[in-house]
Tab-separated table of C-alpha atoms and ligand atoms in Angstrom:
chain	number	residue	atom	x	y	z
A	1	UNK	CA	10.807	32.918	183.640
A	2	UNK	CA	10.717	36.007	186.269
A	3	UNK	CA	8.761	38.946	184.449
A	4	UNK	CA	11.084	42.063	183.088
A	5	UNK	CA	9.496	45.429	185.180
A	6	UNK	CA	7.888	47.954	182.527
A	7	UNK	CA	8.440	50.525	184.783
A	8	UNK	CA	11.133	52.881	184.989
A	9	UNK	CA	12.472	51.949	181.168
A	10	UNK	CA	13.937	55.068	179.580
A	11	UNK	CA	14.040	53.995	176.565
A	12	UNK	CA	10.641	53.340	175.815
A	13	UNK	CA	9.637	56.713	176.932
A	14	UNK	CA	11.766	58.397	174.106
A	15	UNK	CA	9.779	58.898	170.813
A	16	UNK	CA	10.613	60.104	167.151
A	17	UNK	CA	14.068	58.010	166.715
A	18	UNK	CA	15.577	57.526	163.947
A	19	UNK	CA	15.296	53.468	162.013
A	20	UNK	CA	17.633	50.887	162.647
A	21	UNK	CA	17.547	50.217	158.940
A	22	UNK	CA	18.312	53.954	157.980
A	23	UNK	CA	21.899	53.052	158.637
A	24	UNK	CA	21.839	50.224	156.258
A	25	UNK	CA	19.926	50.961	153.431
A	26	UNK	CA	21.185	55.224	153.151
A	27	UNK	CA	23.876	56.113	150.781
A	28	UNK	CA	26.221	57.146	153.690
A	29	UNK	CA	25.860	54.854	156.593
A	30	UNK	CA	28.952	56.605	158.156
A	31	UNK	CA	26.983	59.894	157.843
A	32	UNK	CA	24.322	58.489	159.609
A	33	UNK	CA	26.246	56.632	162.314
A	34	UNK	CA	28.221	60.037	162.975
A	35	UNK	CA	24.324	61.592	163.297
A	36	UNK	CA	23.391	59.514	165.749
A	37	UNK	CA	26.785	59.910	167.196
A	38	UNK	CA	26.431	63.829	167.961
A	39	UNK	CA	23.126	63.662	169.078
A	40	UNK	CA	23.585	61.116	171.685
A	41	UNK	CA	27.229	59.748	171.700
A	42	UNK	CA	28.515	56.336	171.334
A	43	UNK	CA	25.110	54.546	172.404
A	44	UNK	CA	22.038	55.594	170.370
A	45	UNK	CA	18.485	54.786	171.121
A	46	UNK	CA	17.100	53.176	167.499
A	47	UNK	CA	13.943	51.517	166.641
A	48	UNK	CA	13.489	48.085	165.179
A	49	UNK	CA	10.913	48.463	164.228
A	50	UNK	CA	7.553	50.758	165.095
A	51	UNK	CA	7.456	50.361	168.872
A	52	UNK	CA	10.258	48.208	169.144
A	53	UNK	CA	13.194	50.689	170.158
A	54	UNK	CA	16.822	49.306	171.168
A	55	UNK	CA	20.036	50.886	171.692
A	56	UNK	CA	22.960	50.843	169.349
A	57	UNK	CA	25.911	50.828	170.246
A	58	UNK	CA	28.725	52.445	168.238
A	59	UNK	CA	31.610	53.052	170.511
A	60	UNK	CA	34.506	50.846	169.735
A	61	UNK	CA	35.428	50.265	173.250
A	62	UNK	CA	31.837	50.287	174.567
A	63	UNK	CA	31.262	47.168	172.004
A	64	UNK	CA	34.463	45.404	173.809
A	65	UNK	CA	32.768	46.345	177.364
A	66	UNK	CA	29.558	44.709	176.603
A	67	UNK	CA	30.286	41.385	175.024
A	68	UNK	CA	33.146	40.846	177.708
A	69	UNK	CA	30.406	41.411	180.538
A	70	UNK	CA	28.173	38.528	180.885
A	71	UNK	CA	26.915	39.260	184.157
A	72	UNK	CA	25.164	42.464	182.457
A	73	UNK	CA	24.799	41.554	179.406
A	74	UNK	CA	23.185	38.222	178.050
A	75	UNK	CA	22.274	36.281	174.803
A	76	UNK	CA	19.377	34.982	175.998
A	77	UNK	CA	16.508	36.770	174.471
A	78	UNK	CA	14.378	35.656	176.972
A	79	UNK	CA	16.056	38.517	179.161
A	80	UNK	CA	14.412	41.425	176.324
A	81	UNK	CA	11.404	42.833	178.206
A	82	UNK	CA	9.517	42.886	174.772
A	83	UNK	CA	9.402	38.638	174.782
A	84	UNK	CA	8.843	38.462	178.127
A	85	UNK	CA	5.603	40.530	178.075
A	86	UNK	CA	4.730	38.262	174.843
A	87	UNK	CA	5.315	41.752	172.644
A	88	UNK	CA	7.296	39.785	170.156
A	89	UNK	CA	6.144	36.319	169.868
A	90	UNK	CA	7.271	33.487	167.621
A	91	UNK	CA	5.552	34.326	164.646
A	92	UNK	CA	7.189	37.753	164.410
A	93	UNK	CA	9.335	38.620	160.948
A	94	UNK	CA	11.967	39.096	163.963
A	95	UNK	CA	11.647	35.456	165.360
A	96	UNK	CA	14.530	33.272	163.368
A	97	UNK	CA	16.922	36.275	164.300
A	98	UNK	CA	15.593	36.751	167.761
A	99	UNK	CA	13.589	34.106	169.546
A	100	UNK	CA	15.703	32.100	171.251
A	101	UNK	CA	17.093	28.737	170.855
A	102	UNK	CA	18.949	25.904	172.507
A	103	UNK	CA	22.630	26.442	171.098
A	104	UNK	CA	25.932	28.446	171.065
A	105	UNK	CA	24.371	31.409	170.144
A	106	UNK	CA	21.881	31.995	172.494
A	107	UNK	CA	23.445	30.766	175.420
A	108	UNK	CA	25.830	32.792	178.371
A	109	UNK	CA	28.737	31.176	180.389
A	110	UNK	CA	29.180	27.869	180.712
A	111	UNK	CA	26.373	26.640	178.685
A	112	UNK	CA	27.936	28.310	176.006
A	113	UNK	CA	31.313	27.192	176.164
A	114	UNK	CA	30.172	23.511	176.065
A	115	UNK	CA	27.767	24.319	172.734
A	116	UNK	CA	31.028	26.612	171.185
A	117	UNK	CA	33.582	23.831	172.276
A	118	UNK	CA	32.537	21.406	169.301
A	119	UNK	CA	32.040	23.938	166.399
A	120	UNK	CA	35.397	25.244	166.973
A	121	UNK	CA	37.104	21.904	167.592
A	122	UNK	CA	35.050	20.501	164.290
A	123	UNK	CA	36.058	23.758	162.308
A	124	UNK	CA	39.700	23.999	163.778
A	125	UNK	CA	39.727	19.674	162.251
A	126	UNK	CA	38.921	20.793	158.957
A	127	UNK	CA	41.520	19.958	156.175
A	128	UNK	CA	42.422	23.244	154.459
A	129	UNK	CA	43.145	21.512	150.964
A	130	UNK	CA	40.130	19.308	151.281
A	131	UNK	CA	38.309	22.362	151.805
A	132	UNK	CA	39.584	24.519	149.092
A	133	UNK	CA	38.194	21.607	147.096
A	134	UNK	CA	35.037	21.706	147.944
A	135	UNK	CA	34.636	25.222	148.000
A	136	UNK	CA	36.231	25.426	144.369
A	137	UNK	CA	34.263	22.796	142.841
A	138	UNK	CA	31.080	24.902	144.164
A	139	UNK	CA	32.177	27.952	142.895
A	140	UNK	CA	32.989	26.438	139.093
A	141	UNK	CA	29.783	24.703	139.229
A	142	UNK	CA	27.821	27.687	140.009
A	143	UNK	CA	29.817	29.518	137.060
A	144	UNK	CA	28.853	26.828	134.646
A	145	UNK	CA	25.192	26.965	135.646
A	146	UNK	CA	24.789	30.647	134.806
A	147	UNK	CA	23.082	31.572	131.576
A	148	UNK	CA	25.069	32.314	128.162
A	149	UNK	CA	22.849	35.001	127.270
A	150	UNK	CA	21.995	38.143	128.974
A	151	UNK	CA	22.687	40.210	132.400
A	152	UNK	CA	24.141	37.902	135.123
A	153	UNK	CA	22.665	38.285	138.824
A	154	UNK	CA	26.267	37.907	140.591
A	155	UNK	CA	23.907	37.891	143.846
A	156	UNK	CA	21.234	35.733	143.232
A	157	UNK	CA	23.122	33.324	140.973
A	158	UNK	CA	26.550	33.773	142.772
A	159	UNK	CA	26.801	35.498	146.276
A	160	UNK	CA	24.253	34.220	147.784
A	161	UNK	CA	24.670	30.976	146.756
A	162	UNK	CA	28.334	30.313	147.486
A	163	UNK	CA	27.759	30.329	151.411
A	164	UNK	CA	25.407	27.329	151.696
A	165	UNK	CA	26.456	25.656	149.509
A	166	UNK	CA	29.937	25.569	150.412
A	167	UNK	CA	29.057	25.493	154.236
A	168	UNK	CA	26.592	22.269	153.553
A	169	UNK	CA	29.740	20.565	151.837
A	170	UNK	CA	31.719	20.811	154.743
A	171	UNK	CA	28.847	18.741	156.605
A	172	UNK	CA	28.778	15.902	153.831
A	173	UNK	CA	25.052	17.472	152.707
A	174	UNK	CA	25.122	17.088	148.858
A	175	UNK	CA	24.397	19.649	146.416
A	176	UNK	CA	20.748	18.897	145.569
A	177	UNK	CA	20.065	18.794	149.316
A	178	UNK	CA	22.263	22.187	149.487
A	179	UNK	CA	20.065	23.505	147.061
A	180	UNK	CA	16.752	22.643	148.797
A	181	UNK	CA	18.595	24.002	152.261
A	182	UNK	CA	19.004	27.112	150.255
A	183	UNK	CA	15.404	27.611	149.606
A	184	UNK	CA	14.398	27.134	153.304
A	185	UNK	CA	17.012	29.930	154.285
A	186	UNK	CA	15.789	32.308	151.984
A	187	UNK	CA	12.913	31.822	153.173
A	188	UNK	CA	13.320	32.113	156.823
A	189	UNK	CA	15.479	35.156	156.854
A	190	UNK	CA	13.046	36.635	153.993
A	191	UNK	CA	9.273	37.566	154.273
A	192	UNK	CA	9.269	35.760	157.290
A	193	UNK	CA	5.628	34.291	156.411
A	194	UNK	CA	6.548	30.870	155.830
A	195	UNK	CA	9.507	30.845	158.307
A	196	UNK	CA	8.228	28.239	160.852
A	197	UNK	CA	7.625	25.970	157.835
A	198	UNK	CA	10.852	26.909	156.615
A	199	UNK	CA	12.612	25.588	159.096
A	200	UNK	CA	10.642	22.982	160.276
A	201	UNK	CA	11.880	21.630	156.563
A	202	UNK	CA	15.185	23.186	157.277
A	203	UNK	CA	15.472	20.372	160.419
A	204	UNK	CA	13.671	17.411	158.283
A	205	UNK	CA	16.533	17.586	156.236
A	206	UNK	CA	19.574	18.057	158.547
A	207	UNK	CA	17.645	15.659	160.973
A	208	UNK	CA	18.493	13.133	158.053
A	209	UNK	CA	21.682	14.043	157.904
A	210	UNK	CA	22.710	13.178	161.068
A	211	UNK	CA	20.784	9.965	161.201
A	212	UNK	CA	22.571	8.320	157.868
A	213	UNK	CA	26.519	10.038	159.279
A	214	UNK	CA	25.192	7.518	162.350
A	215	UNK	CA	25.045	4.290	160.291
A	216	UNK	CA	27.977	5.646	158.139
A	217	UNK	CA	30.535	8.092	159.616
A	218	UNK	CA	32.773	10.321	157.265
A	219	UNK	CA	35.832	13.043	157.614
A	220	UNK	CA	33.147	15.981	157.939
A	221	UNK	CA	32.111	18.285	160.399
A	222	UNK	CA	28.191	16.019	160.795
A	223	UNK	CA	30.431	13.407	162.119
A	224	UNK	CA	33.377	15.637	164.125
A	225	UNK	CA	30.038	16.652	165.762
A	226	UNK	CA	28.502	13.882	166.466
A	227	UNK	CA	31.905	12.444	168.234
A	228	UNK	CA	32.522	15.691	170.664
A	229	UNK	CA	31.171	15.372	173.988
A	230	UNK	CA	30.205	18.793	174.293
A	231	UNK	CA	26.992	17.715	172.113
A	232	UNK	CA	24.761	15.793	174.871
A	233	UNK	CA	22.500	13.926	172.537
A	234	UNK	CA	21.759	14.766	168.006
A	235	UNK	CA	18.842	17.524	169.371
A	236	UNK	CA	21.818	19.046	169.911
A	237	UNK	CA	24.171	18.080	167.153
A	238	UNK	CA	20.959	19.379	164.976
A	239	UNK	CA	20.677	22.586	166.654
A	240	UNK	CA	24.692	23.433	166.359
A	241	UNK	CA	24.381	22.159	162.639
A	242	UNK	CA	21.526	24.475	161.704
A	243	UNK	CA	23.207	27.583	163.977
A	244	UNK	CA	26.171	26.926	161.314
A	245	UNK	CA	24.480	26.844	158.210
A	246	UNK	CA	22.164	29.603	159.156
A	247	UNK	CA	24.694	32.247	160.953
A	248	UNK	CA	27.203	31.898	157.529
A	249	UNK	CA	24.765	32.436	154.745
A	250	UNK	CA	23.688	36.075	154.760
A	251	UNK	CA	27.324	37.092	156.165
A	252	UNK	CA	29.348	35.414	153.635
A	253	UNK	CA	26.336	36.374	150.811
A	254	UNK	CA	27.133	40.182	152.026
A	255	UNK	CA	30.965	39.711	152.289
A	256	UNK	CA	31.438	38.425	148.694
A	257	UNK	CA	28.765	40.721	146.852
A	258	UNK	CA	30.153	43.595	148.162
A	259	UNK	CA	33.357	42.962	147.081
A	260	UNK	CA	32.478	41.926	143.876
A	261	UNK	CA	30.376	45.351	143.884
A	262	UNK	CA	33.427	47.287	144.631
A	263	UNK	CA	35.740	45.847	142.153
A	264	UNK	CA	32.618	46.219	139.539
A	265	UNK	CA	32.250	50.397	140.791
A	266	UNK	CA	35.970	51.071	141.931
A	267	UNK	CA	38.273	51.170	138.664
A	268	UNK	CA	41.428	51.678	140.535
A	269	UNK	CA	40.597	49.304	143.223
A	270	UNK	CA	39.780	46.646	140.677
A	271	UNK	CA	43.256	47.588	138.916
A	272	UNK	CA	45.392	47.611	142.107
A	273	UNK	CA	43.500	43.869	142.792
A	274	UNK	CA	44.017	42.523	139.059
A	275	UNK	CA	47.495	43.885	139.214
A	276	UNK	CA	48.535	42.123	142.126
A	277	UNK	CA	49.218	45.567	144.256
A	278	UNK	CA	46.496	44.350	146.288
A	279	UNK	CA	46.139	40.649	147.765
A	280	UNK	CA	42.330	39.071	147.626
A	281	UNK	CA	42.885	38.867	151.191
A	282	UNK	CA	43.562	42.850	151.296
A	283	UNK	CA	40.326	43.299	149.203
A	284	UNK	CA	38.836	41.289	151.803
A	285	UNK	CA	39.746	43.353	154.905
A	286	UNK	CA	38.967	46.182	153.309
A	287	UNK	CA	34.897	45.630	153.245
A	288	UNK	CA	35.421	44.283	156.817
A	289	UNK	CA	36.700	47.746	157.467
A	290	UNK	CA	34.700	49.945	155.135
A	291	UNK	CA	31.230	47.737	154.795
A	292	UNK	CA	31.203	44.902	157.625
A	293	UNK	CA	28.768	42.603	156.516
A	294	UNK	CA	27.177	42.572	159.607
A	295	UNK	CA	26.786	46.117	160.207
A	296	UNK	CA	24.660	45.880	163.102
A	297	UNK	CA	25.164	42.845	164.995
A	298	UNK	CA	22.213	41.405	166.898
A	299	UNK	CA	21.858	40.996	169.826
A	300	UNK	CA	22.729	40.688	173.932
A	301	UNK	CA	20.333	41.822	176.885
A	302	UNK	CA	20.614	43.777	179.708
A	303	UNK	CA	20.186	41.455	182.646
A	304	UNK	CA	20.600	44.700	184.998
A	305	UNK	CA	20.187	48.175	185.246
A	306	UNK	CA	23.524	49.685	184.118
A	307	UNK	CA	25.190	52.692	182.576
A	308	UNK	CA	27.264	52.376	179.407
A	309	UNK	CA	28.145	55.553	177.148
A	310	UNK	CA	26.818	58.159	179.165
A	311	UNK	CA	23.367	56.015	178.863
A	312	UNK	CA	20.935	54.564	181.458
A	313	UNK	CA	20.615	50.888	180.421
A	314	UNK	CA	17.560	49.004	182.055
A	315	UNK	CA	16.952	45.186	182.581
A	316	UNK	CA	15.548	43.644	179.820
A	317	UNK	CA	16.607	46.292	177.358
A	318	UNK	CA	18.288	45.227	173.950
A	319	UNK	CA	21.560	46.303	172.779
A	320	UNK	CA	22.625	45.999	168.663
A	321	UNK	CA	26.664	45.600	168.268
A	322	UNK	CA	27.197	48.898	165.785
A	323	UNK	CA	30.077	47.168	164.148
A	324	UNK	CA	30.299	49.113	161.410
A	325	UNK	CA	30.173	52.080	163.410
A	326	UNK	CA	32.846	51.001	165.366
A	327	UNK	CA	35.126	50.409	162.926
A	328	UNK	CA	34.953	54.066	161.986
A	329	UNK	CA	35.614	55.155	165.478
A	330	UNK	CA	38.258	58.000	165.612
A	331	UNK	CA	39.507	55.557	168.966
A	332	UNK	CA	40.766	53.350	166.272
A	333	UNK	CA	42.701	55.445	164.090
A	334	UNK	CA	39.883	56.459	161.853
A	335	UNK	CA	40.364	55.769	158.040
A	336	UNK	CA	43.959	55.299	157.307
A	337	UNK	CA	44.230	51.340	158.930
A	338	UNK	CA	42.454	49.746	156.174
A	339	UNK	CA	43.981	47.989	153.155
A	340	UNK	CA	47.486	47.641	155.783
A	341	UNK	CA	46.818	43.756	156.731
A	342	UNK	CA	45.366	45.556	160.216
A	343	UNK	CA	42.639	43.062	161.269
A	344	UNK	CA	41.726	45.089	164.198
A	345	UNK	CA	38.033	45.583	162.542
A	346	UNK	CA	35.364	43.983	164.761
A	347	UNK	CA	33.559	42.323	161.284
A	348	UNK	CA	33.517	39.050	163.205
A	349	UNK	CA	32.508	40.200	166.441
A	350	UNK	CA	34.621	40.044	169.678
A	351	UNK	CA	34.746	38.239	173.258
A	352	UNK	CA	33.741	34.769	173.813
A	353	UNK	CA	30.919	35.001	171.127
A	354	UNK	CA	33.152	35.979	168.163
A	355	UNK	CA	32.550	34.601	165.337
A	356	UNK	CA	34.145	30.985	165.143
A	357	UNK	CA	34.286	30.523	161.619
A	358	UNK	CA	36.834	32.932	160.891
A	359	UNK	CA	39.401	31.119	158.963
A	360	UNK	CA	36.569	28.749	157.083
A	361	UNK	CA	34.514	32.194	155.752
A	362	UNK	CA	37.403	33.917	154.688
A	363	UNK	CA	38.634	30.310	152.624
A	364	UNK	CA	35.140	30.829	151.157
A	365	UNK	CA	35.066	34.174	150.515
A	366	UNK	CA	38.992	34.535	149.028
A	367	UNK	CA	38.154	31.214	146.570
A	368	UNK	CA	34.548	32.671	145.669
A	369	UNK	CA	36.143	35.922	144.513
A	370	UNK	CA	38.893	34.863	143.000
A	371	UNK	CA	36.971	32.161	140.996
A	372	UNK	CA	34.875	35.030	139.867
A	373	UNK	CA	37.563	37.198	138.524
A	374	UNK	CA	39.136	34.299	136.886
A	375	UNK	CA	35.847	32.835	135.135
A	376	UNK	CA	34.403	36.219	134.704
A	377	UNK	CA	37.128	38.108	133.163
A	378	UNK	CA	35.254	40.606	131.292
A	379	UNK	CA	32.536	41.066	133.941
A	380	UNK	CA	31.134	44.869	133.838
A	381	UNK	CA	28.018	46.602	135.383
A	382	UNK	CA	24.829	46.344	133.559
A	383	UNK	CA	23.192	49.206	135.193
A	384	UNK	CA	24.707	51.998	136.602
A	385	UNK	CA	26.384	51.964	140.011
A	386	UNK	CA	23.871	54.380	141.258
A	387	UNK	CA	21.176	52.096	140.405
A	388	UNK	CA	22.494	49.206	142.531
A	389	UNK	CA	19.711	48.348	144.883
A	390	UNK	CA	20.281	47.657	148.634
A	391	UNK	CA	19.287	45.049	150.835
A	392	UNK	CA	16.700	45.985	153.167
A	393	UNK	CA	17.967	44.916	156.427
A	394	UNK	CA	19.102	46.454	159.373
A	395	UNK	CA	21.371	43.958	159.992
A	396	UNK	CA	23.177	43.638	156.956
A	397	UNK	CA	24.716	46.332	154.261
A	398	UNK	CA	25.202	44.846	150.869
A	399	UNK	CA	23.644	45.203	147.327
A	400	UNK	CA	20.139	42.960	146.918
A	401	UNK	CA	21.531	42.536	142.680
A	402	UNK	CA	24.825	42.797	141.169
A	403	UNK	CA	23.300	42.768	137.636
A	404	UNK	CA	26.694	42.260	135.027
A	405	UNK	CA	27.541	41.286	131.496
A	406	UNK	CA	30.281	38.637	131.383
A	407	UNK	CA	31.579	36.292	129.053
A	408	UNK	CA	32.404	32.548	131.134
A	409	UNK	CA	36.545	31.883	130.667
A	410	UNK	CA	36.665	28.320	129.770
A	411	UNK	CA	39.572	26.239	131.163
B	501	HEM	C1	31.257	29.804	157.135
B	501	HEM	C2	30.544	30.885	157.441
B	501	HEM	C3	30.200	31.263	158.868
B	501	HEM	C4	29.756	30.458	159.882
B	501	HEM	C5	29.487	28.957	159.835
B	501	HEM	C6	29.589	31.312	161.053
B	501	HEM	C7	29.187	30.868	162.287
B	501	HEM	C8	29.016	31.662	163.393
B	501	HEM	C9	28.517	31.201	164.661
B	501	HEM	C10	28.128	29.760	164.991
B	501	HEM	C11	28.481	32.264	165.507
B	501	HEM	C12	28.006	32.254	166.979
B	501	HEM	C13	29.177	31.901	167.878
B	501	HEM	C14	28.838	31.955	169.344
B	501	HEM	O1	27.781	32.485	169.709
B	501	HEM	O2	29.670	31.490	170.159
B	501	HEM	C15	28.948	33.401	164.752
B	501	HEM	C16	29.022	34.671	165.259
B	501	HEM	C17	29.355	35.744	164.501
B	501	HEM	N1	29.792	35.752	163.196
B	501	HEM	FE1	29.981	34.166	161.998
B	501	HEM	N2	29.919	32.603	160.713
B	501	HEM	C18	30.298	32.618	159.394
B	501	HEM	C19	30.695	33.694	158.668
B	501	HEM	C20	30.759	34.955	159.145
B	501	HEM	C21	31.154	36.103	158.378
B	501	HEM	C22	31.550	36.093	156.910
B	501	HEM	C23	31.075	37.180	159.205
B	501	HEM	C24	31.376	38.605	158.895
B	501	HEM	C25	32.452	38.981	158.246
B	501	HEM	C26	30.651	36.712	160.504
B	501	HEM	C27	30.461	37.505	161.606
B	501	HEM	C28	30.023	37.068	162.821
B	501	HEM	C29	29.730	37.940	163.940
B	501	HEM	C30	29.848	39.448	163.939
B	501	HEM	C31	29.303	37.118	164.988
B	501	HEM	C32	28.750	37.521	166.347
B	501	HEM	C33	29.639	38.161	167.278
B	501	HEM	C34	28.893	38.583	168.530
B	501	HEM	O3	27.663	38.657	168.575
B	501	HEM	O4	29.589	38.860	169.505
B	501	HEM	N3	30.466	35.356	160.431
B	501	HEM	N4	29.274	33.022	163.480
């Protein structure tokens, strides 16, 4: 790997900046986004972390610019000066979002389109119905398993459970080895302590997986991956299979809780939704407007020295996709497209890396809230709205509990 030059970085010369995280975890991330905005325009200099600063960038069109330039900007973390000089190593909290690895996600040109070709050939194969079964079933079984008595965690026991479950079904994983998958995710993405162990466990599992859909083959995306040729050999079927179940959980977790929050906090919204004035799928787009679940979108490199927004970019520099900046941009017609069936949000990213899971997530997330307001009829807040606690991520906006009385609608 050639070395990143120190010298001549401009961002790491620039001190006092403001937290990547203070735009997720503050009452008003808009506020905050428009802050950043004035002082420095549609690319901001943020920190990570302390020492670790990056740039953010919020500009609509400057987000479209970057991810359709591959010959400046890369997915490779290996290109970010702060893993080349061995700043960040694999131990860090950051690794399991940052430290690269061998599939779709962290690869560039044509690399990439080989590793993308068979997750969106196995996802575009999926059988809607079959799916809506799966995802259903899930959904009712979680309902079932929640407690008679007391405040209901719609996050912990709900949201954030949905995703891999769900997701694992559509491989042919069963529940109980959904459930253990579960634990190694929250783990991996959480303290970040145990998150080599984590996964190491993560791979045990999926490793088996794939070895018993080779002695017995079955209509589910473990097999529709082992049969594309874009996967060389299983190190690779393994690596797309745990890109998959990792890149949906927090995302979908997000995208359902914060409906659910909205619906529990918004009267009128929840009335408009109940009443049928507005679709689940209008709910839907509405948080990918307002509250993208990915708010900040890591990551690609600079792989040259470059200007974008007004700002002098270096090699080896690290750029965060300000989605949910974006989506406020006054470029795009500011607040009056949402709720309209206008999908021009970037919630699921844009350019070749986009998010390929589009119509499977949204399945997941329409049947997950819907189940919810069926099953949950009565559902109201157990603590006030102003008590809701955030995640604290700077990746992701969404509450951390949805604590709720409900009673459980038998059918
Ligand atoms: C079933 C659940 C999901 C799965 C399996 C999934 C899978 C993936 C994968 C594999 C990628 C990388 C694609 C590539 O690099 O070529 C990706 C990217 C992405 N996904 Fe998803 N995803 C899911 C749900 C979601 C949801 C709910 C959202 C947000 C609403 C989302 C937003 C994104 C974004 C923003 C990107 C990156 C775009 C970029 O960096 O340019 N995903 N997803």
């Amino acid at each position: 790997m050639t070395p990143v030059p120190k010298t001549g970085c401009y961002l790491e010369g620039l001190s006092g900046l403001t937290s990547l995280s203070a735009t997720t975890t503050c009452l008003d991330p808009q506020a905050a986004y428009r802050r950043l905005w004035e002082t420095w325009g549609p690319v901001a200099p943020v920190e990570l972390g302390p020492g670790i600063p990056v740039w953010l960038v919020m500009g609509y069109r400057e987000i479209r610019s970057v991810v359709r330039d591959e010959l400046h900007y890369s997915r490779n973390s290996s290109n970010w000066r702060l893993i080349a000089d061995g700043h960040i190593g694999p131990e860090s909290g950051l690794a399991p979002i940052m430290f690269p690895r061998d599939n779709a996600y962290f690869s560039d040109g044509d690399k990439h389109r080989r590793l993308r070709a068979p997750l969106v050939a196995g996802l575009a194969g999926l059988r809607e119905q079959h799916m809506a079964q799966v995802i259903r079933e899930t959904c009712a079984r979680l309902i079932e398993r929640m407690p008679d008595e007391g405040p209901i965690d719609l996050v912990a026991l709900y949201a954030a459970q949905v995703p891999m479950l769900t997701v694992a079904g559509l491989f042919g994983i069963a529940p109980e080895l959904g459930d253990r998958l579960q634990a190694c995710v929250i783990g991996l993405f959480g303290s970040g302590e145990d998150s080599a162990e984590r996964f190491g466990e993560m791979e045990t599992i999926v490793a088996g997986v794939i070895s018993e859909h080779r002695t017995a083959p079955a209509e589910d995306l473990t097999t529709a991956f082992l049969n594309h040729p874009g996967h060389r050999d299983d190190g690779e079927v393994l690596a797309s299979m745990l890109l998959m179940l990792g890149a949906g959980w927090e995302t979908l977790q997000v995208w359902i809780a914060q409906t659910l929050r909205i619906m529990l906090t918004d009267p009128r919204f929840e009335a408009r939704v109940r009443g049928g004035h507005l679709g689940i799928d209008d709910a839907l787009d509405h948080v990918l407007w307002a509250d993208p679940p990915m708010a900040n979108q890591p990551t690609r490199w600079a792989v040259a020295d470059t200007v974008l927004g007004g700002q002098r970019i270096a090699r080896g520099d690290a750029l965060i996709l300000g989605l949910a900046a974006a989506n406020s941009d006054s470029w795009v017609g500011g607040h009056d497209r949402r709720d309209s069936g206008n999908r021009a949000h970037l919630a699921f990213g844009v350019g070749p890396h986009a998010c390929p899971a589009q119509r499977a997530s949204r399945l997941i997330a329409r049947i997950a809230v819907e189940t919810a307001l069926h099953r949950l009829p009565d559902a109201r807040l157990a603590v006030p709205a102003s008590e809701i606690p955030l995640r604290p991520s700077p990746w992701t906006r969404g509450p951390e509990h949805l604590l709720v009385t409900a009673t459980r609608a038998r059918f």
